[in-house]
Coordinates of N, CA and C in Angstrom, one line a residue:
X1 N 0.8 -1.2 0.0 CA 0.0 0.0 0.0 C 0.9 1.3 0.0
X2 N 2.0 1.2 0.8 CA 2.9 2.4 0.8 C 3.5 2.6 -0.6
X3 N 3.9 1.5 -1.2 CA 4.5 1.6 -2.6 C 3.5 2.1 -3.6
X4 N 2.2 1.7 -3.5 CA 1.2 2.2 -4.3 C 1.0 3.7 -4.1
X5 N 1.0 4.2 -2.9 CA 0.9 5.6 -2.6 C 2.1 6.4 -3.2
X6 N 3.3 5.9 -3.0 CA 4.5 6.6 -3.5 C 4.5 6.7 -5.0
X7 N 4.1 5.6 -5.6 CA 4.2 5.5 -7.1 C 3.1 6.5 -7.7
X8 N 1.9 6.3 -7.2 CA 0.8 7.1 -7.8 C 0.9 8.6 -7.5
X9 N 1.1 8.9 -6.3 CA 1.2 10.3 -5.9 C 2.5 11.0 -6.4
X10 N 3.5 10.3 -6.3 CA 4.8 10.8 -6.7 C 4.9 11.1 -8.2
X11 N 4.3 10.2 -9.0 CA 4.3 10.4 -10.5 C 3.5 11.6 -10.8
X12 N 2.3 11.8 -10.1 CA 1.4 13.0 -10.4 C 2.1 14.3 -10.0
X13 N 2.8 14.2 -8.8 CA 3.5 15.4 -8.3 C 4.6 15.8 -9.3
X14 N 5.4 14.8 -9.7 CA 6.5 15.1 -10.7 C 5.9 15.7 -12.0
X15 N 4.8 15.2 -12.5 CA 4.2 15.7 -13.7 C 3.8 17.2 -13.5
X16 N 3.3 17.5 -12.3 CA 2.8 18.9 -12.0 C 4.0 19.8 -11.9
X17 N 5.1 19.2 -11.4 CA 6.3 20.1 -11.3 C 6.9 20.4 -12.7
X18 N 6.8 19.4 -13.5 CA 7.4 19.6 -14.9 C 6.4 20.5 -15.7
X19 N 5.1 20.4 -15.5 CA 4.2 21.2 -16.3 C 3.1 21.7 -15.3
X20 N 3.4 22.9 -14.8 CA 2.5 23.5 -13.7 C 1.2 24.1 -14.3
X21 N 0.6 23.5 -15.4 CA -0.6 24.1 -15.9 C -1.8 23.6 -14.9
X22 N -2.9 24.3 -15.1 CA -4.0 24.1 -14.2 C -4.5 22.6 -14.2
X23 N -4.6 22.0 -15.4 CA -5.1 20.7 -15.5 C -4.1 19.7 -14.8
X24 N -2.9 19.9 -15.0 CA -1.9 18.9 -14.4 C -1.8 19.1 -12.9
X25 N -1.9 20.3 -12.4 CA -1.9 20.5 -11.0 C -3.2 19.9 -10.4
X26 N -4.3 20.1 -11.0 CA -5.6 19.6 -10.6 C -5.5 18.0 -10.5
X27 N -4.9 17.4 -11.5 CA -4.8 15.9 -11.5 C -3.9 15.5 -10.3
X28 N -2.8 16.3 -10.1 CA -1.9 15.9 -9.0 C -2.5 16.1 -7.7
X29 N -3.4 17.1 -7.5 CA -4.1 17.3 -6.3 C -5.1 16.1 -6.0
X30 N -5.8 15.7 -7.1 CA -6.7 14.6 -7.0 C -6.0 13.3 -6.7
X31 N -4.8 13.1 -7.3 CA -4.0 11.9 -7.0 C -3.6 11.9 -5.5
X32 N -3.2 13.1 -5.0 CA -2.8 13.2 -3.6 C -4.0 12.9 -2.7
X33 N -5.1 13.3 -3.0 CA -6.3 13.1 -2.2 C -6.7 11.6 -2.2
X34 N -6.7 11.0 -3.4 CA -7.0 9.6 -3.5 C -5.8 8.7 -3.0
X35 N -4.6 9.3 -3.0 CA -3.5 8.6 -2.5 C -3.5 8.4 -1.0
X36 N -4.3 9.2 -0.3 CA -4.5 9.1 1.2 C -5.1 7.7 1.5
X37 N -5.9 7.1 0.7 CA -6.5 5.9 1.0 C -5.5 4.8 1.1
X38 N -4.6 4.5 0.2 CA -3.6 3.5 0.4 C -2.6 3.8 1.5
X39 N -2.4 5.1 1.7 CA -1.5 5.5 2.8 C -2.1 5.1 4.2
X40 N -3.4 5.4 4.3 CA -4.1 5.1 5.5 C -4.2 3.5 5.7
X41 N -4.3 2.8 4.6 CA -4.3 1.4 4.7 C -3.0 0.8 5.1
X42 N -1.9 1.4 4.6 CA -0.6 1.0 5.1 C -0.4 1.3 6.5
X43 N -0.8 2.4 7.0 CA -0.7 2.8 8.4 C -1.5 1.8 9.3
X44 N -2.7 1.4 8.8 CA -3.5 0.5 9.6 C -2.8 -0.9 9.6
X45 N -2.3 -1.3 8.5 CA -1.6 -2.6 8.5 C -0.4 -2.6 9.4
X46 N 0.3 -1.5 9.4 CA 1.5 -1.4 10.2 C 1.2 -1.5 11.7
X47 N 0.0 -1.0 12.1 CA -0.5 -1.1 13.5 C -1.0 -2.5 13.8
X48 N -1.1 -3.4 12.8 CA -1.5 -4.7 13.0 C -2.9 -5.0 12.7
X49 N -3.6 -4.1 12.1 CA -5.0 -4.3 11.8 C -5.2 -4.6 10.3
X50 N -5.0 -5.8 9.9 CA -5.1 -6.2 8.5 C -6.5 -6.1 8.0
X51 N -7.5 -6.4 8.9 CA -8.9 -6.3 8.5 C -9.2 -4.8 8.2
X52 N -8.7 -3.9 9.1 CA -8.9 -2.5 8.9 C -8.2 -2.0 7.7
X53 N -7.1 -2.5 7.4 CA -6.3 -2.0 6.2 C -7.1 -2.4 5.0
X54 N -7.6 -3.6 5.0 CA -8.4 -4.1 3.8 C -9.6 -3.3 3.6
X55 N -10.3 -3.0 4.7 CA -11.5 -2.2 4.6 C -11.3 -0.8 4.1
X56 N -10.2 -0.2 4.5 CA -9.8 1.1 4.0 C -9.4 1.1 2.6
X57 N -8.7 0.1 2.2 CA -8.2 -0.1 0.8 C -9.4 -0.3 -0.1
X58 N -10.4 -1.0 0.4 CA -11.6 -1.3 -0.4 C -12.4 0.0 -0.8
X59 N -12.1 1.1 -0.1 CA -12.8 2.3 -0.3 C -12.3 3.1 -1.5
X60 N -11.1 2.7 -2.0 CA -10.5 3.4 -3.1 C -11.3 3.4 -4.4
X61 N -11.8 2.2 -4.8 CA -12.6 2.3 -6.1 C -13.8 3.1 -5.9
X62 N -14.4 3.1 -4.8 CA -15.6 3.9 -4.5 C -15.3 5.4 -4.6
X63 N -14.2 5.8 -4.0 CA -13.7 7.2 -4.0 C -13.5 7.6 -5.4
X64 N -12.8 6.8 -6.2 CA -12.5 7.2 -7.6 C -13.8 7.3 -8.4
X65 N -14.8 6.4 -8.1 CA -16.0 6.5 -8.9 C -16.8 7.7 -8.5
X66 N -16.8 8.1 -7.2 CA -17.6 9.2 -6.7 C -16.9 10.5 -7.2
X67 N -15.6 10.5 -7.4 CA -14.9 11.7 -7.8 C -15.3 12.2 -9.2
X68 N -15.9 11.3 -10.0 CA -16.4 11.7 -11.3 C -17.7 12.5 -11.2
X69 N -18.4 12.4 -10.1 CA -19.6 13.1 -9.9 C -19.4 14.4 -9.1
X70 N -18.5 14.3 -8.0 CA -18.2 15.4 -7.2 C -16.7 15.5 -7.1
X71 N -16.2 16.7 -7.3 CA -14.7 16.9 -7.2 C -14.2 16.7 -5.8
X72 N -13.2 15.9 -5.6 CA -12.6 15.7 -4.3 C -11.9 16.9 -3.7
X73 N -11.6 17.9 -4.6 CA -10.9 19.1 -4.2 C -11.9 20.1 -3.8

């Protein structure tokens, strides 16, 4: 989960740094917000709550689907 967070959010932030246009920065912000889900799952797993980590990770597809209707920013 931590690797997924680093890869997803890091790639979007790097793209925003290279091209600071509004659309790229907006996508990087959205990636950062969605990236919180695997980060929280990694933290839950680290504390020993595998069930909690899986429950949090299961929310990511729902968050992505909902972000098409309402902007997470």
